[in-house]
GROMACS .gro file of C-alpha atoms in nm:
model
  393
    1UNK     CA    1   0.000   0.000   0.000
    2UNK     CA    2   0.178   0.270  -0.116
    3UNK     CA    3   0.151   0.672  -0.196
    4UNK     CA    4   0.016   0.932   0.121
    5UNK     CA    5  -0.369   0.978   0.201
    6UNK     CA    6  -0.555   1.270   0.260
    7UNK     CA    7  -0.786   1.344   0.543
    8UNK     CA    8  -1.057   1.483   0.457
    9UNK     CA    9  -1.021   1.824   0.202
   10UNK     CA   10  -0.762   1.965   0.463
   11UNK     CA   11  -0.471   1.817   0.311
   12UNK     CA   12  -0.343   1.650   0.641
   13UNK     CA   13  -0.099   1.427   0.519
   14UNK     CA   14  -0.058   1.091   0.667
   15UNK     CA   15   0.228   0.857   0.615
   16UNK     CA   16   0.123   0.446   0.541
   17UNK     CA   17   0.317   0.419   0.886
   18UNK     CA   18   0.266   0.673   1.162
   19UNK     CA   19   0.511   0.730   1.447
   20UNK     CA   20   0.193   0.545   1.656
   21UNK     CA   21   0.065   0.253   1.474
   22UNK     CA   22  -0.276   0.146   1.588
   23UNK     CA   23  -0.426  -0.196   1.471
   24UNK     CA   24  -0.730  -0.213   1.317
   25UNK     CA   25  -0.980  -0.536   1.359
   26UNK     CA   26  -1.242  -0.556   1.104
   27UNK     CA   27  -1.552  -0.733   1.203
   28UNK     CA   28  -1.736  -0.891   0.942
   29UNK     CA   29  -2.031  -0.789   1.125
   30UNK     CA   30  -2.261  -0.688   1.421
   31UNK     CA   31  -2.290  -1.005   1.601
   32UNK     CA   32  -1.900  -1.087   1.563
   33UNK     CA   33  -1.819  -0.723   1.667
   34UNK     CA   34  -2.094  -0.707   1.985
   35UNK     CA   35  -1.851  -0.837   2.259
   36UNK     CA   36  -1.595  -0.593   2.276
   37UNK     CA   37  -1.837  -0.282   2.136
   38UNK     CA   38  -2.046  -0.321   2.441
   39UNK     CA   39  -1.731  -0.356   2.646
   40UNK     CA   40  -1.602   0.002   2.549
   41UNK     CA   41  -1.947   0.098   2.552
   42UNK     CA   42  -1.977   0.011   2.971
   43UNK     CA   43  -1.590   0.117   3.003
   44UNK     CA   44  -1.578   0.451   3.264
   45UNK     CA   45  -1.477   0.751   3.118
   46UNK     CA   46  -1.602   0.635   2.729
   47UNK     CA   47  -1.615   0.935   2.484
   48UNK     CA   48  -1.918   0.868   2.251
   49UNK     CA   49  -2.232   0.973   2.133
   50UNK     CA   50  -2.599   0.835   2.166
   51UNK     CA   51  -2.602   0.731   1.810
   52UNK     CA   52  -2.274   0.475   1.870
   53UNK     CA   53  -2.458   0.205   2.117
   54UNK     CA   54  -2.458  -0.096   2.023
   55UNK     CA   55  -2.818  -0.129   2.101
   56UNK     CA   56  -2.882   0.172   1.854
   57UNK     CA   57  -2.664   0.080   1.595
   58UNK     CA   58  -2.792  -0.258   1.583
   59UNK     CA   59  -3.189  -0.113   1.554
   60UNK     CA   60  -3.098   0.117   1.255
   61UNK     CA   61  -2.891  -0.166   1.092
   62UNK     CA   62  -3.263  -0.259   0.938
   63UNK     CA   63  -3.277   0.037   0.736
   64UNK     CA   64  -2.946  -0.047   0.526
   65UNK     CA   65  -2.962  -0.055   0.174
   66UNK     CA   66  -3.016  -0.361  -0.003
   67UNK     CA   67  -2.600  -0.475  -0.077
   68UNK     CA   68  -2.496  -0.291   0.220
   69UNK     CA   69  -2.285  -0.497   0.474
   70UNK     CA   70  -2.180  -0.405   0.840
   71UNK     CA   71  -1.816  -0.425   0.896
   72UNK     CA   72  -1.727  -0.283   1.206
   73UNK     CA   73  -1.370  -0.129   1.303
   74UNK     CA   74  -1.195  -0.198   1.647
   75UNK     CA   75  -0.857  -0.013   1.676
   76UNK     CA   76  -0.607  -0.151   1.925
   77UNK     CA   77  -0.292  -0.033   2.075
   78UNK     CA   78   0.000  -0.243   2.081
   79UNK     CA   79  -0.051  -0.435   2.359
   80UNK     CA   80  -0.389  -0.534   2.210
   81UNK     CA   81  -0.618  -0.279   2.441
   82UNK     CA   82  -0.941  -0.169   2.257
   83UNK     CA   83  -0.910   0.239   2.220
   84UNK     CA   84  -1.164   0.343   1.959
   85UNK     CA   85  -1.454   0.149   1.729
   86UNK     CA   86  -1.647   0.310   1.438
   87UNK     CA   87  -1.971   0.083   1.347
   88UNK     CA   88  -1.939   0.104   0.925
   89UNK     CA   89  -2.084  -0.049   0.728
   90UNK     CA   90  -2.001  -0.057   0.311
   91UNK     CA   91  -2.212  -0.019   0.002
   92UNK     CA   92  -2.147   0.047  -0.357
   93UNK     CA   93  -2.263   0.359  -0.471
   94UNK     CA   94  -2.134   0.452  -0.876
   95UNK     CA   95  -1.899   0.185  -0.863
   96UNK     CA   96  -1.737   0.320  -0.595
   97UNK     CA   97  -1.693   0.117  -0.223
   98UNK     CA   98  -1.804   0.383   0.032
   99UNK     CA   99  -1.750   0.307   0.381
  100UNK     CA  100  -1.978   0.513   0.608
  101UNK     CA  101  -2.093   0.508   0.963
  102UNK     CA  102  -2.445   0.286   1.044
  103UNK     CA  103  -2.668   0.521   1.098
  104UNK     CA  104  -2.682   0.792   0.775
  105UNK     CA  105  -2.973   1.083   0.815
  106UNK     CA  106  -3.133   0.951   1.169
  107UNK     CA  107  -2.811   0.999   1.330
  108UNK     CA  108  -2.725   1.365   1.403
  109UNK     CA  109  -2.367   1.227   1.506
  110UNK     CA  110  -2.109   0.981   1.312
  111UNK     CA  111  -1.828   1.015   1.545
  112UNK     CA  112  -1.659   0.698   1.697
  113UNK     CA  113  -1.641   0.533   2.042
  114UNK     CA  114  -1.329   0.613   2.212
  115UNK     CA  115  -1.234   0.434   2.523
  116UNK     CA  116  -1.174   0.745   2.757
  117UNK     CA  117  -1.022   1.128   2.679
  118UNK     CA  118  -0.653   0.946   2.651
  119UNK     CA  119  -0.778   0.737   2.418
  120UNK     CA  120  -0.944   1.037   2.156
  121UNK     CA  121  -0.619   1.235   2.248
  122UNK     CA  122  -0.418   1.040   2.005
  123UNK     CA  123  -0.304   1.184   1.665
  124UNK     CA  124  -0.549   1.228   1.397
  125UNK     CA  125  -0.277   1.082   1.185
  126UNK     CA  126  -0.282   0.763   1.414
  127UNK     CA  127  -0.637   0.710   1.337
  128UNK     CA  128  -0.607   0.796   0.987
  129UNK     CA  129  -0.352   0.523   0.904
  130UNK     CA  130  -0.521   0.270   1.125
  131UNK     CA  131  -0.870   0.340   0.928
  132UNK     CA  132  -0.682   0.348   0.597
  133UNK     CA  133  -0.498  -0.002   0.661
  134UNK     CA  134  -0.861  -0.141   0.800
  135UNK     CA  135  -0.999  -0.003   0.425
  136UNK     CA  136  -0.777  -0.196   0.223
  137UNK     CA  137  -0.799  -0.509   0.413
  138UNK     CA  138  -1.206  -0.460   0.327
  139UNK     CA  139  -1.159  -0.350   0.002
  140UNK     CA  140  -1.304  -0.007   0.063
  141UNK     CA  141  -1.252   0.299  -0.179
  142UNK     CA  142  -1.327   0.580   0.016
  143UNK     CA  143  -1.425   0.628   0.405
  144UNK     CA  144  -1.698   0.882   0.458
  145UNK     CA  145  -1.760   1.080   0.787
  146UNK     CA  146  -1.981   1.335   0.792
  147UNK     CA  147  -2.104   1.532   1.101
  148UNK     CA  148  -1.784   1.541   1.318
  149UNK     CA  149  -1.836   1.706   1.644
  150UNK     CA  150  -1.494   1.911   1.715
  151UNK     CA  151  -1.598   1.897   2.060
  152UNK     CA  152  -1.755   1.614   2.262
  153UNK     CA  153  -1.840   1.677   2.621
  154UNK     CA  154  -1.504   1.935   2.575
  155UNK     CA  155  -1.303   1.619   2.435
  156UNK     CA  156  -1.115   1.715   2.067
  157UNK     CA  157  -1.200   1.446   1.866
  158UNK     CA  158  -0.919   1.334   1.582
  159UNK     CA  159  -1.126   1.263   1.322
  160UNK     CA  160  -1.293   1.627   1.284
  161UNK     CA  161  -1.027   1.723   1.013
  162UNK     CA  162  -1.169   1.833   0.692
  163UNK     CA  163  -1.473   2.088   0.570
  164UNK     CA  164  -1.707   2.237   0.787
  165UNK     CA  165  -2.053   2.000   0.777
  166UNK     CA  166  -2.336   2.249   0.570
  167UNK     CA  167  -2.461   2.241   0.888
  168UNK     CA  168  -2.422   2.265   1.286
  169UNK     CA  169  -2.622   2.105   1.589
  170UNK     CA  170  -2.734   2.277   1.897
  171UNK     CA  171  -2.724   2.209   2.275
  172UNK     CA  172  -2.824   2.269   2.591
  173UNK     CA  173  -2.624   2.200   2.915
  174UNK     CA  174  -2.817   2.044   3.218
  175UNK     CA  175  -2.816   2.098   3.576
  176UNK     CA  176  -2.958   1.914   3.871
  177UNK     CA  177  -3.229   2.231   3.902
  178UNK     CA  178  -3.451   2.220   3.637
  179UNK     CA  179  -3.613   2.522   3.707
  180UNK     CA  180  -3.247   2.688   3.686
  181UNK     CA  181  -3.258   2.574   3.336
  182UNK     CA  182  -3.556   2.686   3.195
  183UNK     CA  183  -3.433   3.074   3.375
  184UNK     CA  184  -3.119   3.029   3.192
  185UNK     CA  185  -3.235   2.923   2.876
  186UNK     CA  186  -3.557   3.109   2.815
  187UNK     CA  187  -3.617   3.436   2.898
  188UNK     CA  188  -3.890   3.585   3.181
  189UNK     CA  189  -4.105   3.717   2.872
  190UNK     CA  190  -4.048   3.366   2.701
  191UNK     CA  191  -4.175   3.143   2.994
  192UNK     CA  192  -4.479   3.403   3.092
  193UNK     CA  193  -4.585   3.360   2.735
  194UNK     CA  194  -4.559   2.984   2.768
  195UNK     CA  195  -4.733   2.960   3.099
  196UNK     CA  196  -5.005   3.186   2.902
  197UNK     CA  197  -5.056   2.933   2.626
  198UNK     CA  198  -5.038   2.665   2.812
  199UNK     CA  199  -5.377   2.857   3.029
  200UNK     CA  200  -5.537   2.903   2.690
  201UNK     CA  201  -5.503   2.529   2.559
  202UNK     CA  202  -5.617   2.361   2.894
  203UNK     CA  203  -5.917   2.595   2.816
  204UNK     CA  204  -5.982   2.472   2.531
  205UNK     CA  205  -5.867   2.169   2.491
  206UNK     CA  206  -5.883   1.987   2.882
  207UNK     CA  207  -5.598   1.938   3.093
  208UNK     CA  208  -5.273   1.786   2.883
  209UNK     CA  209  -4.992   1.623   3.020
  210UNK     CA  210  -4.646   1.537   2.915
  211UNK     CA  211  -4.580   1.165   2.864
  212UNK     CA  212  -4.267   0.935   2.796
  213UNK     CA  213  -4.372   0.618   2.680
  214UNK     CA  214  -4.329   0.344   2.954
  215UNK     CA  215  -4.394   0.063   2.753
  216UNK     CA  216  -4.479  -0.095   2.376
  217UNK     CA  217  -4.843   0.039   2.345
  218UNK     CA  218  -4.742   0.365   2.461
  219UNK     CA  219  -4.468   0.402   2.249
  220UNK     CA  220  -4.681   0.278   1.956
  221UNK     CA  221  -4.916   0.540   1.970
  222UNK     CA  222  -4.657   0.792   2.008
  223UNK     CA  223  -4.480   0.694   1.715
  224UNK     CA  224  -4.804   0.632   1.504
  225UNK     CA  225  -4.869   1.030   1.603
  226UNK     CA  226  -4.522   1.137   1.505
  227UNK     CA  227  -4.544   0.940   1.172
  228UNK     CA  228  -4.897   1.060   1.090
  229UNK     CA  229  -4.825   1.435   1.174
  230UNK     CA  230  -4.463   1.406   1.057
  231UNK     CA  231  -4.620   1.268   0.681
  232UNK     CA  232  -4.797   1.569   0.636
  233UNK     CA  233  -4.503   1.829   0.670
  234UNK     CA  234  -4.332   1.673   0.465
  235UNK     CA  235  -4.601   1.633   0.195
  236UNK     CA  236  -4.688   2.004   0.162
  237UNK     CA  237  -4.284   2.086   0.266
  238UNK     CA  238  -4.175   1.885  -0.060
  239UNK     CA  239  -3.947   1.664   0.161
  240UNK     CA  240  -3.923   1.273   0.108
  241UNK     CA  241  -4.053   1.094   0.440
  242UNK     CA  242  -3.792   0.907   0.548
  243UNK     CA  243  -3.978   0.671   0.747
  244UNK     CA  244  -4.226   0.613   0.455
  245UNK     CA  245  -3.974   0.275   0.425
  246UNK     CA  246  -4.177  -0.006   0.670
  247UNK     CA  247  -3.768  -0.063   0.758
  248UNK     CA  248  -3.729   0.270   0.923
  249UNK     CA  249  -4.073   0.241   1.112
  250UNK     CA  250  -3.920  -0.081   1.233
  251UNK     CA  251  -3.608   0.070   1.354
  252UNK     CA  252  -3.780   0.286   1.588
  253UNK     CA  253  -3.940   0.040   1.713
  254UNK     CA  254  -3.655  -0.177   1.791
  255UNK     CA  255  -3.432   0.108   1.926
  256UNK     CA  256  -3.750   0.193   2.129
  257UNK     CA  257  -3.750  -0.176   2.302
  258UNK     CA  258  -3.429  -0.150   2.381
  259UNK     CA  259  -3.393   0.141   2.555
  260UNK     CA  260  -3.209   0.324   2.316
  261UNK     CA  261  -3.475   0.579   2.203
  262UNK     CA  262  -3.708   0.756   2.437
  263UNK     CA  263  -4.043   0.898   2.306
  264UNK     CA  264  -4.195   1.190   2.446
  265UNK     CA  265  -4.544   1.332   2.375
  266UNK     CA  266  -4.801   1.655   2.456
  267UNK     CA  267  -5.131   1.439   2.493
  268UNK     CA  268  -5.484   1.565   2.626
  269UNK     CA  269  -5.654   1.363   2.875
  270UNK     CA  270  -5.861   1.231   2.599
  271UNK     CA  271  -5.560   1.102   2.437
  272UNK     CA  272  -5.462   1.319   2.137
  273UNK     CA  273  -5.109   1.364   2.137
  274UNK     CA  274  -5.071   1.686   2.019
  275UNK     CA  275  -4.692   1.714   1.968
  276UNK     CA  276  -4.421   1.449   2.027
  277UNK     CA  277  -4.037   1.458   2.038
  278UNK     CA  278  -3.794   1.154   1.977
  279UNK     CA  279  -3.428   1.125   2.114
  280UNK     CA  280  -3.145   0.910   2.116
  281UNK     CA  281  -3.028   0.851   2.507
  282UNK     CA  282  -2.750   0.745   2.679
  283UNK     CA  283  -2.694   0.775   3.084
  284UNK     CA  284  -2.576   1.154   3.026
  285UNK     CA  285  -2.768   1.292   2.750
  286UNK     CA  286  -3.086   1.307   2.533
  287UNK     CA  287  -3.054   1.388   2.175
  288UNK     CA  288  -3.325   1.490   1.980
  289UNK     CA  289  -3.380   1.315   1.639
  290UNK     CA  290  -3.737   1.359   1.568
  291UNK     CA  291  -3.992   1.630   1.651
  292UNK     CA  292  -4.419   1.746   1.531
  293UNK     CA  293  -4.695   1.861   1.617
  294UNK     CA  294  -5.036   1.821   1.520
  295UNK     CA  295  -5.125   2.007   1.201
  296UNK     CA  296  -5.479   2.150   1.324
  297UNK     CA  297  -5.433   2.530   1.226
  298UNK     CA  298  -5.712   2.580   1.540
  299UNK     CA  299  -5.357   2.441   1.766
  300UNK     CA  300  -5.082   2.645   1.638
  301UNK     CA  301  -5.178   2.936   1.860
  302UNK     CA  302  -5.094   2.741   2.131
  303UNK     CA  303  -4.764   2.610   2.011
  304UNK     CA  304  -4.759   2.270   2.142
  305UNK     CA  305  -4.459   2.184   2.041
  306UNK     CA  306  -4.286   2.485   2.236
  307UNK     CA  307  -4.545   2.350   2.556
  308UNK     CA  308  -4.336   2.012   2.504
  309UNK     CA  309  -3.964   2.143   2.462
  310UNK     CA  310  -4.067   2.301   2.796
  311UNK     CA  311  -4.128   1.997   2.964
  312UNK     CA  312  -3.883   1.742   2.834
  313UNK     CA  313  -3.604   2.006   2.922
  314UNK     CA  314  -3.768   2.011   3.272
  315UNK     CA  315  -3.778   1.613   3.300
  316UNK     CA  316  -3.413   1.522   3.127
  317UNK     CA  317  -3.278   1.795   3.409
  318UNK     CA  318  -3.515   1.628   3.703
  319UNK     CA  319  -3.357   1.280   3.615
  320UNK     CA  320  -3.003   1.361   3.625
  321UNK     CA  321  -2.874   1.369   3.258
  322UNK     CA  322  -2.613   1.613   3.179
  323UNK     CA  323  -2.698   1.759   2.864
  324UNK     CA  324  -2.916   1.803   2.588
  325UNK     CA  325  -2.897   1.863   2.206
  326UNK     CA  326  -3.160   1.919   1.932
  327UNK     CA  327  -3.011   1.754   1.661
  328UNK     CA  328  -2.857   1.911   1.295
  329UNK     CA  329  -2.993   2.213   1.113
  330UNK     CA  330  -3.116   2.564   1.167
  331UNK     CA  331  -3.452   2.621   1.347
  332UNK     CA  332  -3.595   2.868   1.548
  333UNK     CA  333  -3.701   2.669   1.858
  334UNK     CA  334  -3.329   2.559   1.838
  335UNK     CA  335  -3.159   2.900   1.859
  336UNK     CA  336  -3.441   3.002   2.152
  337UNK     CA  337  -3.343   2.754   2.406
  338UNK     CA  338  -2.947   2.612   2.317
  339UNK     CA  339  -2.636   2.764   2.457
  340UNK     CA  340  -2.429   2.542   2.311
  341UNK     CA  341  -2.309   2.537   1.915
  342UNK     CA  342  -2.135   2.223   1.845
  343UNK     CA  343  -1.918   2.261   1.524
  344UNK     CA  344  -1.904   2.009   1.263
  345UNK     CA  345  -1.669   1.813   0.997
  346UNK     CA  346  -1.672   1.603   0.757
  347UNK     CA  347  -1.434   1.415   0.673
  348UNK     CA  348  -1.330   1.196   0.407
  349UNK     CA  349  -1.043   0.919   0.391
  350UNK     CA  350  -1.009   0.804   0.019
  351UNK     CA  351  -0.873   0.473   0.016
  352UNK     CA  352  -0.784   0.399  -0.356
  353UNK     CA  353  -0.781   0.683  -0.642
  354UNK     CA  354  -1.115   0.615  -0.724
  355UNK     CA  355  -1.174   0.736  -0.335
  356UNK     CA  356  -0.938   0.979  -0.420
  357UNK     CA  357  -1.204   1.144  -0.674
  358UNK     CA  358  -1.465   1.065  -0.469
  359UNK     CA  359  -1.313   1.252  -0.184
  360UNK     CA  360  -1.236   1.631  -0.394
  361UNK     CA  361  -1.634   1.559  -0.517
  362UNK     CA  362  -1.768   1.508  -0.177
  363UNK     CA  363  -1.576   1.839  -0.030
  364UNK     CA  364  -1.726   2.001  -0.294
  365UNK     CA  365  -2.077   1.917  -0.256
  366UNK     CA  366  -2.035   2.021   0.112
  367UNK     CA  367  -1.930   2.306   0.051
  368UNK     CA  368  -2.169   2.422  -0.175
  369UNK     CA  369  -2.441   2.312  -0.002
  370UNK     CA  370  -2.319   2.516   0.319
  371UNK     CA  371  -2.331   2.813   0.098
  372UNK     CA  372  -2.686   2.753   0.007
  373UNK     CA  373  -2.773   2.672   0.378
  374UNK     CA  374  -2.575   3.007   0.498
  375UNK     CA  375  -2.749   3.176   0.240
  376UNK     CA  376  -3.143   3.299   0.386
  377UNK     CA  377  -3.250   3.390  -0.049
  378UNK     CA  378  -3.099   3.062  -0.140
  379UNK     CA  379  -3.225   2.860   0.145
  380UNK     CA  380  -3.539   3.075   0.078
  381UNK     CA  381  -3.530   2.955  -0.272
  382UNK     CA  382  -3.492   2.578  -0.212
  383UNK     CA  383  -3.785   2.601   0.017
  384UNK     CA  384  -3.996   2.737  -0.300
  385UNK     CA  385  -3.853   2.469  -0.509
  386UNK     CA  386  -3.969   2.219  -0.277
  387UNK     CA  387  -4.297   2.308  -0.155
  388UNK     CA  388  -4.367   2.405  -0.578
  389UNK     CA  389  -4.261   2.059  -0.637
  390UNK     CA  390  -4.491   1.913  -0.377
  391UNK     CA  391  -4.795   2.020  -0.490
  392UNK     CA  392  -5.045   1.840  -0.709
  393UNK     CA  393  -5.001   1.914  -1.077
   0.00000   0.00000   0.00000
């Protein structure tokens, strides 16, 4: 294996042997690669994200597409000691083998596991040349990992080298007071309005209550809401549903049983669930993935969903966890309650010179579409497009 390899569109060269070879372990899938993953996952001090559990990973696995195969990456020290593990997986996409990390659009996050803050200290160019022996042992072109946090609970991670993502995420830090919180994070004028409409909806629509679903049934009907109010934003928004694949339904449902999503809801005494909110967990932190409301023009006065960000700050604080994000993208409710920006990467380790190509195309496209994002006319614009697109002919 000879030549250098670029990380990402920064240019970081990285030698075929770095000063601190780490050895890579290719799994040739889930089951063969559970044993140690949930090991790092339970080891103290492990740097990782919601989206890297094995229990999560292993739920979204269903909504892979057809071809696709798992192939996990362990990455050892010399003395054999697990330090990191990214959950790929590999599909052919132009002719090209693209390695990316399980999980695609439903994960906010791509990042790997790292077994404590001494592990993710290592050079980037450590990791690089570990992942770019482990992609020519499984005949991968390119590696592709979008949506680098710099910053994970304040620990650098190595593989955030390349082009800003198009876009950031946004969270919240938690405190044992959850009333502290909601002062710190909304203003006086914010929460008296909230308190108001709150007033105004148990007026007219009975006395609601915030929900998380304790069991199958509950969690059914919460995700049957989601799905049904979800469908018709993205109808009249010009969006593809996602979860219009029975798969991705599925997935929820699996990561649901396991404990690895929680499912919130607004829902009136009668039962209508008039806003929900979906979130990857771990012990420390919620992470929002999926968020409606009901449609009903005669609700929007009372912004439900607003009513619901409320409470599921209030009961994340009340339990203990330590922080809180709201996912990818630019949104208002976002920007009115987070404190924290968390920058992101992504980065790109081509493999062979077809990943090579693949590599200056994908900086590219991320670039430009950043622009567009940045850009409120031609955001603005894409929005028309959409929504023109959408509607019946």
């Amino acid at each position: 294996m000879g030549g250098t390899m670029q990380l990402a569109a920064e240019g970081v060269a990285v030698g075929p042997a770095p000063a601190l070879a780490l050895v890579p372990e290719v799994f040739s899938g889930l089951a063969a690669a559970e044993a140690p993953w949930r090991a790092l996952e339970a080891a103290p001090g492990v740097v990782m994200t919601p989206y890297q559990r094995f229990d999560w990973v292993a739920a979204c696995a269903r909504t892979l597409p057809a071809g696709a195969r798992p192939c996990p990456v362990l990455l050892r020290d010399a003395a054999g000691r697990p330090l990191a593990l990214l959950p790929l997986f590999v599909h052919r996409e132009a002719g090209i083998r693209v390695a990316r990390v399980i999980g695609g659009r439903h994960a906010n996050f791509h990042m790997p596991l790292f077994a404590g803050p001494e592990a993710a200290a290592l050079p980037a160019e450590a990791y690089a040349g570990a992942l770019l022996q482990a992609g020519a042992r499984a005949g991968i072109d390119v590696i592709h990992l979008p949506d680098q946090p710099r910053l994970w609970n304040g620990v650098p991670n190595p593989l955030a080298r390349g082009s800003a993502s198009p876009s950031d995420a946004y969270g919240l830090a938690l405190e044992a007071d959850p009333e502290a919180v909601l002062k710190r994070c909304l203003s006086g004028d914010a929460r008296r309005k909230l308190r108001q409409k709150e007033k105004w909806l148990v007026a007219a629509h009975g006395p609601v209550t915030h929900r998380v679903a304790a069991d199958d049934a509950e969690g059914e009907a919460i995700l049957s809401a989601y799905l049904a109010q979800k469908a018709v934003r993205f109808a009249t928004s010009g969006i593809r549903d996602p979860f219009a694949d029975p798969a991705a339904r599925d997935f929820l449902k699996a990561a649901h049983r396991t404990g690895a999503l929680e499912l919130h809801a607004l829902r009136t005494e009668g039962g209508r669930i008039l806003a929900t909110f979906v979130g990857a967990v771990d012990p420390a932190r919620f992470s929002g993935m999926l968020t409606s409301f009901d449609p009903d023009p005669s609700l929007a006065r009372f912004s439900p969903g607003d009513l619901l960000l409320q409470a599921l700050i209030r009961d994340q604080a009340s339990r203990g966890r330590k922080a809180l994000d709201l996912g990818v993208g630019e949104a208002r409710y976002k920007a009115s309650v987070c404190d924290e920006t968390i920058h992101l990467v992504d980065a790109v380790i081509p493999v062979s010179l077809r990943g090579r190509a693949y590599a200056a195309a994908a900086a590219a496209g991320a670039r430009l579409k950043r622009r567009i994002k940045r850009d409120p006319r031609l955001w603005a614009l894409v929005g028309r497009v959409r929504r023109a697109m959408a509607r019946p002919a």
